[in-house]
PDB file of C-alpha atoms in Angstrom:
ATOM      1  CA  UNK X   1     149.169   6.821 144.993  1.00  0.00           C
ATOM      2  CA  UNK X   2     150.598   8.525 147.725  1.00  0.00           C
ATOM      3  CA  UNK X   3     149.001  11.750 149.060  1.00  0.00           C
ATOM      4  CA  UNK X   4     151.061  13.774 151.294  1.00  0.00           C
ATOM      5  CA  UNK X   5     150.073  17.080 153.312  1.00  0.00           C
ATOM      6  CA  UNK X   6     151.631  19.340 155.401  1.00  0.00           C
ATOM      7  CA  UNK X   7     155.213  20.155 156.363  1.00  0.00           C
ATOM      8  CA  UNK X   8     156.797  16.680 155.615  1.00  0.00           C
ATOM      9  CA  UNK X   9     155.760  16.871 151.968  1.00  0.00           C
ATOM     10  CA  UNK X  10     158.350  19.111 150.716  1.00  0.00           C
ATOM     11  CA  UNK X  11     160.900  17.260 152.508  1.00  0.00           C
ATOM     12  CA  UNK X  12     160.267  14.204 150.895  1.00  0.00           C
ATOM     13  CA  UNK X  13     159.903  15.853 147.191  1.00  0.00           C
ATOM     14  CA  UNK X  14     162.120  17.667 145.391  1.00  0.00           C
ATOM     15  CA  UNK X  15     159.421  18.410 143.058  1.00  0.00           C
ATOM     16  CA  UNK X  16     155.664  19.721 143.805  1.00  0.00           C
ATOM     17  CA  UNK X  17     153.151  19.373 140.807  1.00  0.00           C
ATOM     18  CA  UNK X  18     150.554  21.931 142.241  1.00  0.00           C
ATOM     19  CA  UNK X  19     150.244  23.744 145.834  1.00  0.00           C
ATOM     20  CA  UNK X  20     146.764  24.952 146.774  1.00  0.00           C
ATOM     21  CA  UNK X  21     146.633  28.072 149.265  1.00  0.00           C
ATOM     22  CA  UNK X  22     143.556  28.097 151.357  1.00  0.00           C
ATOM     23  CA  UNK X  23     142.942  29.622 154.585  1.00  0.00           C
ATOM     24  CA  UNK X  24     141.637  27.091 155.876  1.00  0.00           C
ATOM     25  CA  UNK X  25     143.018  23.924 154.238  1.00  0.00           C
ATOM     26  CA  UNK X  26     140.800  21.058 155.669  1.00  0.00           C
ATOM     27  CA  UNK X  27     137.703  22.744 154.397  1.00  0.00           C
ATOM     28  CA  UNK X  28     139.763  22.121 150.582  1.00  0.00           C
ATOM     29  CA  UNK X  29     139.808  18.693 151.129  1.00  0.00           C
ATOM     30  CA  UNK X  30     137.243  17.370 148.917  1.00  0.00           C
ATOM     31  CA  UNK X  31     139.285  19.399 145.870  1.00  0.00           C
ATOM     32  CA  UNK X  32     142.357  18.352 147.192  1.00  0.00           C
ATOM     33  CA  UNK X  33     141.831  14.572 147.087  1.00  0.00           C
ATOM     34  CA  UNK X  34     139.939  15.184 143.447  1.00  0.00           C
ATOM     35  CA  UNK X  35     143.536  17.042 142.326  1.00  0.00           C
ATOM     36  CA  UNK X  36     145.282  13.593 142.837  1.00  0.00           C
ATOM     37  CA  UNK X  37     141.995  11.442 141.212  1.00  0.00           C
ATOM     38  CA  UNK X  38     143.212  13.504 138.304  1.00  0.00           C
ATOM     39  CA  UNK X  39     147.010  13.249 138.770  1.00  0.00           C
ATOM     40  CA  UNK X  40     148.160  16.339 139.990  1.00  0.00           C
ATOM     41  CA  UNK X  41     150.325  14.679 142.727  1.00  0.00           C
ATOM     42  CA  UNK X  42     152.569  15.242 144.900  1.00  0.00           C
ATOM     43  CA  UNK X  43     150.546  18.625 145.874  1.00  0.00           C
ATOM     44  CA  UNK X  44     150.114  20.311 148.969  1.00  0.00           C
ATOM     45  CA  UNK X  45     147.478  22.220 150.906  1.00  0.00           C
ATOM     46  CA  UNK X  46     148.158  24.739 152.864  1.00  0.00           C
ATOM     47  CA  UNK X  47     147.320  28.255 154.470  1.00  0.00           C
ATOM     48  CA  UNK X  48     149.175  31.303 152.808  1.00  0.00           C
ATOM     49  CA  UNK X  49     151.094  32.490 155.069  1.00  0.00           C
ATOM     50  CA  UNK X  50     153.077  29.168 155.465  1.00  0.00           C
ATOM     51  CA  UNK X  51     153.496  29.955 151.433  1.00  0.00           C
ATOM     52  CA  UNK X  52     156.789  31.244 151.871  1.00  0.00           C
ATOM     53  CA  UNK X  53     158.341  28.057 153.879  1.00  0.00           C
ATOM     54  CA  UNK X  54     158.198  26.698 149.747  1.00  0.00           C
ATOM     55  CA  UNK X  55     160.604  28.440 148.539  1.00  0.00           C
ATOM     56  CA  UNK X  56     162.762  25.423 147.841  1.00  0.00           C
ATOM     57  CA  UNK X  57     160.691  23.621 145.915  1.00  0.00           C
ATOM     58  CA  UNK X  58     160.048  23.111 142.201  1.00  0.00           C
ATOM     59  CA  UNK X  59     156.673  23.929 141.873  1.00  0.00           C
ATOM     60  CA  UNK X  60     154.450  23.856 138.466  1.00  0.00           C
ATOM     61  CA  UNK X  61     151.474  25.566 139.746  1.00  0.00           C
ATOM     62  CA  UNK X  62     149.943  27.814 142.442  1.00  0.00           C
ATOM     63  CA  UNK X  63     146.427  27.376 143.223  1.00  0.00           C
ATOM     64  CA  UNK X  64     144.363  30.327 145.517  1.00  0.00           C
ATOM     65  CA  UNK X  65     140.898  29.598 146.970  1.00  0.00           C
ATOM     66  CA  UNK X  66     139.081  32.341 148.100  1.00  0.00           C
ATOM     67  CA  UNK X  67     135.695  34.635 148.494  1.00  0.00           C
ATOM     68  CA  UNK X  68     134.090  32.260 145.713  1.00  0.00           C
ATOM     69  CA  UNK X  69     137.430  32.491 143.529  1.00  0.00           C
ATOM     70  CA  UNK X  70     140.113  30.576 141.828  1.00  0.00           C
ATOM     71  CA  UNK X  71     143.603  32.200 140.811  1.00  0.00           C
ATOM     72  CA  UNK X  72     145.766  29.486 139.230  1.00  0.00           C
ATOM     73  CA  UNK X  73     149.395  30.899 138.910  1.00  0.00           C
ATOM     74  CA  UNK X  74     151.912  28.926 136.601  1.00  0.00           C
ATOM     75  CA  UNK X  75     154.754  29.487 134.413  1.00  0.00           C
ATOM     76  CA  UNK X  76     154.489  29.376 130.834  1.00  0.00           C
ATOM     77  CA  UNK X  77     158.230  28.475 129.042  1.00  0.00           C
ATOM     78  CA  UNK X  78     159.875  31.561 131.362  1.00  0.00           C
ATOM     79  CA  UNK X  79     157.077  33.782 131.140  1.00  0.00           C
ATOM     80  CA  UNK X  80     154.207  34.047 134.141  1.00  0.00           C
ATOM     81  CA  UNK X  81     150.861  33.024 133.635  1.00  0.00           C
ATOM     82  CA  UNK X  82     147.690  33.730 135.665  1.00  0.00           C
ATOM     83  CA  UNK X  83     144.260  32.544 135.219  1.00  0.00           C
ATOM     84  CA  UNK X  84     141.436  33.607 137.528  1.00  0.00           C
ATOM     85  CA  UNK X  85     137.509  31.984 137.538  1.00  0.00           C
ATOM     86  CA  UNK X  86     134.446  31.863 139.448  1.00  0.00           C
ATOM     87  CA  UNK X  87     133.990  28.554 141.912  1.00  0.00           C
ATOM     88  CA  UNK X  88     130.541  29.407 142.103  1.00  0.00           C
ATOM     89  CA  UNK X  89     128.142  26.187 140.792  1.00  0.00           C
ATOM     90  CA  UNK X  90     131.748  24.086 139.803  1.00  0.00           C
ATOM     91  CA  UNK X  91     131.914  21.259 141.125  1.00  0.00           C
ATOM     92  CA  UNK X  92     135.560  19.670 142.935  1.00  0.00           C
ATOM     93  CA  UNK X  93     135.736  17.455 139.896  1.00  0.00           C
ATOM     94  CA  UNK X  94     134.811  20.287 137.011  1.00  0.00           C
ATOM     95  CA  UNK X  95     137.883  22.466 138.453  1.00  0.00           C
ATOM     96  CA  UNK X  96     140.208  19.748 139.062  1.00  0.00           C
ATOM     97  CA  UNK X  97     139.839  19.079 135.118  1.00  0.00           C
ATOM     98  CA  UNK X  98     140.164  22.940 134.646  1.00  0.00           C
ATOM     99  CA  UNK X  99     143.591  22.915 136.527  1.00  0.00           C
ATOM    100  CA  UNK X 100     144.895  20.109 134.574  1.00  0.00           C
ATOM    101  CA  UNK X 101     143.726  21.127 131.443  1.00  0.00           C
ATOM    102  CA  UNK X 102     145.890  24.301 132.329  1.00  0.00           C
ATOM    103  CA  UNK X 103     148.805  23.062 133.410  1.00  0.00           C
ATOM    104  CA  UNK X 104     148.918  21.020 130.508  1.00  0.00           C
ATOM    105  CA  UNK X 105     148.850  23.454 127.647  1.00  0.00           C
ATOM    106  CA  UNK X 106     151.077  25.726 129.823  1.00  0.00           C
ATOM    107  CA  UNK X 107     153.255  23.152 129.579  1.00  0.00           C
ATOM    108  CA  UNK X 108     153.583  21.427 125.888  1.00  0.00           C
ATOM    109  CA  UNK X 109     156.783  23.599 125.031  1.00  0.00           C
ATOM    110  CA  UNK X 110     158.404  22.448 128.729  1.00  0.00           C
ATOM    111  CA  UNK X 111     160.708  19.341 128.532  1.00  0.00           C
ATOM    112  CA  UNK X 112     163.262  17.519 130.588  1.00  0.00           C
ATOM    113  CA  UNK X 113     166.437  16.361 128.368  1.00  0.00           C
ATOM    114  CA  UNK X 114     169.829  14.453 129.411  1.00  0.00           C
ATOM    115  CA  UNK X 115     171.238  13.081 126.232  1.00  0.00           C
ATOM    116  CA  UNK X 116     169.193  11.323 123.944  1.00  0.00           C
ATOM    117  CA  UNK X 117     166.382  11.132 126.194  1.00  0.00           C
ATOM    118  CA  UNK X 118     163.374  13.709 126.148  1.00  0.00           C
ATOM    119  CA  UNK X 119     161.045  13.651 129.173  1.00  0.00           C
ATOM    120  CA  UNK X 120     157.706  15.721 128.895  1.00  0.00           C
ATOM    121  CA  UNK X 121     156.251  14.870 132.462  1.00  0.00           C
ATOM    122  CA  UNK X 122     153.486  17.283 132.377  1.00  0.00           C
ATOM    123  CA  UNK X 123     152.024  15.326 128.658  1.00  0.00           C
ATOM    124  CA  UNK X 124     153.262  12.264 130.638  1.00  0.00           C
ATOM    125  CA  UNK X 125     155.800  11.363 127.192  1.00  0.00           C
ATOM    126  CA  UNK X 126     159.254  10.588 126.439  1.00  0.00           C
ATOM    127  CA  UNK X 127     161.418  10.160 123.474  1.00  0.00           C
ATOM    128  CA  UNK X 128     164.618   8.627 122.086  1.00  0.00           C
ATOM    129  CA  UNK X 129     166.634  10.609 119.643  1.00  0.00           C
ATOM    130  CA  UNK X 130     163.210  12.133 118.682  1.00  0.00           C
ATOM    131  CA  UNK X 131     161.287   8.733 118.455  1.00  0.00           C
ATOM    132  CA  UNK X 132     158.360   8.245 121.075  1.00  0.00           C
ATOM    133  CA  UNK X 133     159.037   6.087 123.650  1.00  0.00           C
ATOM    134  CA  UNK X 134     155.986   4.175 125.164  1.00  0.00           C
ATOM    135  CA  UNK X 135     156.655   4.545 128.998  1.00  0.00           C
ATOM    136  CA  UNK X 136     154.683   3.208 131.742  1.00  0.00           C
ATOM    137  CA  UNK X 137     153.940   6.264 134.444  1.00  0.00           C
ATOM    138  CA  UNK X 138     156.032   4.219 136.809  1.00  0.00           C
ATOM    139  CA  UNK X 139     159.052   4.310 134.353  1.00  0.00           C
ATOM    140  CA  UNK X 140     158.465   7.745 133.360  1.00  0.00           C
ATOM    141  CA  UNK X 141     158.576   8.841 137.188  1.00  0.00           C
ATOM    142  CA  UNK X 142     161.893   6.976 137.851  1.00  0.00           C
ATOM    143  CA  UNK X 143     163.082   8.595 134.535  1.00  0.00           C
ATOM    144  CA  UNK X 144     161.994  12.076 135.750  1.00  0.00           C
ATOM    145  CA  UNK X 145     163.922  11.500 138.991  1.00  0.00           C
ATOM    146  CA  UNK X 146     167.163  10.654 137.465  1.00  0.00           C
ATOM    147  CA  UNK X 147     166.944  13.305 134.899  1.00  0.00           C
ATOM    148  CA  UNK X 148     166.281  16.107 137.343  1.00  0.00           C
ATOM    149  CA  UNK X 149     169.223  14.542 139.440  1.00  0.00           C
ATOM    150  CA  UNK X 150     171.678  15.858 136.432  1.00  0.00           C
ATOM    151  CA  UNK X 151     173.636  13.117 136.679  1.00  0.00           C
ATOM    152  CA  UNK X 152     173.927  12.906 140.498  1.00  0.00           C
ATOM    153  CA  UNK X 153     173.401   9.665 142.662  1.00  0.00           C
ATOM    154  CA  UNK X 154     169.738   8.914 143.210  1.00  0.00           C
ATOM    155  CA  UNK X 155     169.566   6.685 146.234  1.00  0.00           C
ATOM    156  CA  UNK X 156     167.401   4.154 146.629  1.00  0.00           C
ATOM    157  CA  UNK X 157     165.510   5.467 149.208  1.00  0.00           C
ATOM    158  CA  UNK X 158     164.237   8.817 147.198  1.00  0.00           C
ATOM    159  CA  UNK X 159     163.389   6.384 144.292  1.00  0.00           C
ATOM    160  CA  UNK X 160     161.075   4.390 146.997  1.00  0.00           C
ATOM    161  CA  UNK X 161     159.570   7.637 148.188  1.00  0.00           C
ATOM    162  CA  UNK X 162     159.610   9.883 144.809  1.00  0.00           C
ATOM    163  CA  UNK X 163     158.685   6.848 142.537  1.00  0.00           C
ATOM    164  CA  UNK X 164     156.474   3.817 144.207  1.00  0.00           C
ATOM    165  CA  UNK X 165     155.383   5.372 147.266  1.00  0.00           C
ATOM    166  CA  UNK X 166     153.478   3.103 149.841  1.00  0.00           C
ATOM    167  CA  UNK X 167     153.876   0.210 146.718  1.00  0.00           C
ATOM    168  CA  UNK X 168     157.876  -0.396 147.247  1.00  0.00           C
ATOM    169  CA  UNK X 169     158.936  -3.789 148.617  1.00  0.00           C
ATOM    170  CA  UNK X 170     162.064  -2.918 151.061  1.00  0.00           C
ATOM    171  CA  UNK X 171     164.006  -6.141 149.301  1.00  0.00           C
ATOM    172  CA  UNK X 172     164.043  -3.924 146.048  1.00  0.00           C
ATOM    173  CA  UNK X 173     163.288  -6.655 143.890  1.00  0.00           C
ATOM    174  CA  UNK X 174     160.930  -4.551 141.884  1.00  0.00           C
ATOM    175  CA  UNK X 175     162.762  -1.704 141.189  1.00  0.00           C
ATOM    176  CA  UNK X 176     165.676  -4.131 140.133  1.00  0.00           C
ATOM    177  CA  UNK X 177     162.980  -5.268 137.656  1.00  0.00           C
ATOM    178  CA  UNK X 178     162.545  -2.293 136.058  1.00  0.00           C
ATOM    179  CA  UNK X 179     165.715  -1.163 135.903  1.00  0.00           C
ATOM    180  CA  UNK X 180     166.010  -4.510 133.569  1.00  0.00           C
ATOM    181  CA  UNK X 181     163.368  -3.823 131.452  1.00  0.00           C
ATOM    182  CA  UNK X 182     164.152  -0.029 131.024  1.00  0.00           C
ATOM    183  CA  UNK X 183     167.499  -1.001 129.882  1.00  0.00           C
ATOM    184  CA  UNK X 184     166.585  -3.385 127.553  1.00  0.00           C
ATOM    185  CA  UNK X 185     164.718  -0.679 126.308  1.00  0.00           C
ATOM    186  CA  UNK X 186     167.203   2.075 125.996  1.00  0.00           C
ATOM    187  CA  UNK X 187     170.871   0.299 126.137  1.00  0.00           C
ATOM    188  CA  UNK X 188     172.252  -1.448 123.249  1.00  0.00           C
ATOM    189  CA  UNK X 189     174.127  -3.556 125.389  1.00  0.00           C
ATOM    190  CA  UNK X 190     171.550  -4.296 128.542  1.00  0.00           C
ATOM    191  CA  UNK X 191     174.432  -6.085 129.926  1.00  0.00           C
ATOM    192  CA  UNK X 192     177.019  -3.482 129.989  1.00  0.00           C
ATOM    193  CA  UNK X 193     174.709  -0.231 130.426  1.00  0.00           C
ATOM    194  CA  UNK X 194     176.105   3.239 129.386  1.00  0.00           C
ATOM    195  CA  UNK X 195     172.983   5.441 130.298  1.00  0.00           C
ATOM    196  CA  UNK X 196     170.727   3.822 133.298  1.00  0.00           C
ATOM    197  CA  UNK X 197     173.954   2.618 135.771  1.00  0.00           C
ATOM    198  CA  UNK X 198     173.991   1.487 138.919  1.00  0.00           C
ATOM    199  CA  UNK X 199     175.780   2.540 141.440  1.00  0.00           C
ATOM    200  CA  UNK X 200     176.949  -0.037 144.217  1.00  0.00           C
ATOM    201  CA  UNK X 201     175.615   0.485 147.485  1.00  0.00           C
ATOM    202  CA  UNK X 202     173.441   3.844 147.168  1.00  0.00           C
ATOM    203  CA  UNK X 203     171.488   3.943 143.734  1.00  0.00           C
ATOM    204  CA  UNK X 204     171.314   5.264 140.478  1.00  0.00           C
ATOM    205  CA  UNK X 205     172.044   7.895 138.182  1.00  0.00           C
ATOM    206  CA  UNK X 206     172.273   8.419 134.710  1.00  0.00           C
ATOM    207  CA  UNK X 207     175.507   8.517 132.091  1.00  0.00           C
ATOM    208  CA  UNK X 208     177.192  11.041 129.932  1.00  0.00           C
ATOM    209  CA  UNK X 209     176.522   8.966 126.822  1.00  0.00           C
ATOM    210  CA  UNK X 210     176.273  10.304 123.397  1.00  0.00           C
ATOM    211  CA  UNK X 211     173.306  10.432 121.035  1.00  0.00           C
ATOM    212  CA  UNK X 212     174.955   8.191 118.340  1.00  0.00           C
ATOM    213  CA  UNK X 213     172.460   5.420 119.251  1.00  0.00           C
ATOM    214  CA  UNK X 214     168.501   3.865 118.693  1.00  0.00           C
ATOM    215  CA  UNK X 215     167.395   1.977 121.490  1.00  0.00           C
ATOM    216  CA  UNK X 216     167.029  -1.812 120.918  1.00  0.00           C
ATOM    217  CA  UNK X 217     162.866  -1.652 121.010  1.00  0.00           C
ATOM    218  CA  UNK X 218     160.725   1.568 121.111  1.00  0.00           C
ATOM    219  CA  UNK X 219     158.003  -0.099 123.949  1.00  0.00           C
ATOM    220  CA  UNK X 220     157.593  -1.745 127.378  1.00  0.00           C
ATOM    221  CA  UNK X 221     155.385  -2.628 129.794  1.00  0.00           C
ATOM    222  CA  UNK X 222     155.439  -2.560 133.628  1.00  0.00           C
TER     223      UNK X 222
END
């Protein structure tokens, strides 16, 4: 997985899964890199007063280090919701597991829809017309993307940053492979696509299609 740091980060991502304030981010590292063990990536460390550069960004949750302290900020379907503990005698690990169990439950009413499709990316799930759909995390990123995009054009270089990170071939062979296999798992004609389509020299985006239809098969596999 790709860990990015710094200014760049929010550039490259149009969504943050956690920032952690510190004022003095290196000496965070160890937590930092235990975050992303437990994936809570992208994320970004950084000092509080550079806070306020991240306005533009989606973010799902604040972490605050300091004085022996935690203060995890996040938003709870609209509402605000703070949760402050001790750090002393926890281990990186034991509050990495604390965060995500947090942002978990703060988000099991949050969901993602464009048509028939339901995307729950923080319980890492998706559904069809209210069936589960059995999505690889590498499909259910891509999905993300092109849900969040609203129907907009997402090229294909934000699905090789967003998406595979360091892992994407520049011939895009792979992706092309996916896109295959997702639509043989959501279009009833694969052939002639109505939701996942392609868009000739930039990317992808999704369609306005209706929610008459199943898809063909319920699973897949990357």
């Amino acid at each position: 997985m790709r860990r990015t740091q710094g200014e760049q980060s929010w550039r490259d991502h149009n969504r943050i899964r956690i920032i952690v304030l510190h004022d003095k981010p290196e000496a965070a590292l160890g937590l930092v890199e235990t975050l992303g063990f437990v994936d809570l990536l992208p994320l970004l460390a950084v000092t509080p007063e550079h806070a306020e550069r991240l306005a533009d960004c989606d973010v799902e949750g604040i972490l605050r280090l300091q004085s022996g302290a935690a203060e995890l900020s996040l938003e709870d379907t609209g509402r605000p919701l703070l949760r402050r503990w001790s750090l002393n005698g926890q281990s990186d690990i034991q509050i990495a597991l604390t965060v995500r169990d947090l942002m978990l439950k703060a988000g099991r009413r949050r969901s993602m829809v464009w048509g028939p499709l339901e995307i729950h990316p923080r319980l890492f799930r998706a559904s069809w017309l209210g069936k589960p759909l059995q999505l690889s995390p590498l499909q259910l990123r891509l999905m993300t993307l092109l849900v969040a995009a609203e129907g907009e054009v997402v090229t294909r270089q934000q699905i090789a940053a967003r998406v595979f990170g360091d892992s994407f071939d520049r011939s895009g062979d792979r992706l092309d492979a996916h896109v295959r296999r997702l639509r043989q798992l959501l279009e009833e004609d694969p052939a002639h696509p109505r939701f996942l389509l392609t868009v000739r020299g930039e990317g992808l985006r999704l369609g306005d299609v209706s929610e008459e239809s199943d898809p063909p098969s319920a699973s897949a596999s990357l």
